[in-house]
Amino acid sequence: MLLIYHGIINKKNMSKSKISMEEIMEVIREHGVAVVEQVDLAVLEVDGNISVMSHEFKQKTTKKKKAHKAISKNV
């Protein structure tokens, strides 16, 4: 699920995926980017990880989503 595209946060998708601004900012900082505007792409992967690509580093980093937000398949 697309969370950030060309420095613009997709708040609708963040809400759907239950990702807070604090969590996305933490992931961005861990990637070494100071501001959201420098992020080309941030995606919530199907395994719950968040991948970030920035134009500064031209590389992808991935952060595992916190366990308390994991979706249970036993419904």
XYZ file of C-alpha atoms in Angstrom, residues 5-72:
68
model
C 4.755 9.312 -3.199
C 7.146 12.069 -4.279
C 7.171 13.626 -0.819
C 3.383 13.652 -0.393
C 1.844 11.563 2.374
C -1.226 9.519 1.446
C -3.206 10.001 4.656
C -6.083 7.819 3.442
C -3.777 4.803 3.007
C -1.993 5.531 6.286
C -5.348 5.512 8.046
C -6.414 2.265 6.349
C -3.153 0.574 7.323
C -3.210 2.051 10.850
C 0.225 3.649 10.467
C 0.698 6.795 12.565
C 2.664 9.894 11.545
C 5.116 9.090 14.334
C 5.752 5.625 12.878
C 6.254 6.868 9.324
C 8.589 9.633 10.539
C 10.586 7.054 12.530
C 11.000 4.911 9.420
C 12.059 7.925 7.366
C 14.650 8.963 9.974
C 16.030 5.417 10.137
C 16.469 5.627 6.371
C 18.572 8.758 6.926
C 16.125 11.275 5.491
C 15.312 14.410 7.464
C 12.033 15.465 5.834
C 9.135 13.723 4.091
C 9.633 15.851 0.974
C 12.889 13.953 0.283
C 11.115 10.588 0.134
C 10.306 9.356 -3.373
C 8.323 6.343 -2.239
C 7.241 4.650 0.985
C 5.232 1.457 0.727
C 3.628 -0.868 3.261
C 4.566 -4.325 2.002
C 2.242 -7.341 2.256
C 4.450 -8.799 5.013
C 3.922 -5.692 7.197
C 7.301 -4.091 6.491
C 7.610 -0.490 5.349
C 9.996 0.109 2.449
C 11.370 3.595 1.756
C 13.109 4.908 -1.344
C 14.604 8.380 -1.377
C 16.220 10.394 -4.106
C 19.058 11.255 -1.705
C 20.331 7.712 -1.429
C 18.813 5.941 -4.448
C 18.343 2.875 -2.314
C 15.601 1.039 -0.518
C 15.433 0.314 3.180
C 12.834 -1.746 4.991
C 11.544 -1.505 8.547
C 9.448 -4.223 10.131
C 6.040 -3.133 11.313
C 5.501 -3.312 15.055
C 3.966 -6.567 16.273
C 1.031 -4.928 18.052
C -0.292 -3.750 14.691
C -0.067 -7.105 12.953
C -3.272 -8.360 11.410
C -4.430 -11.706 12.730
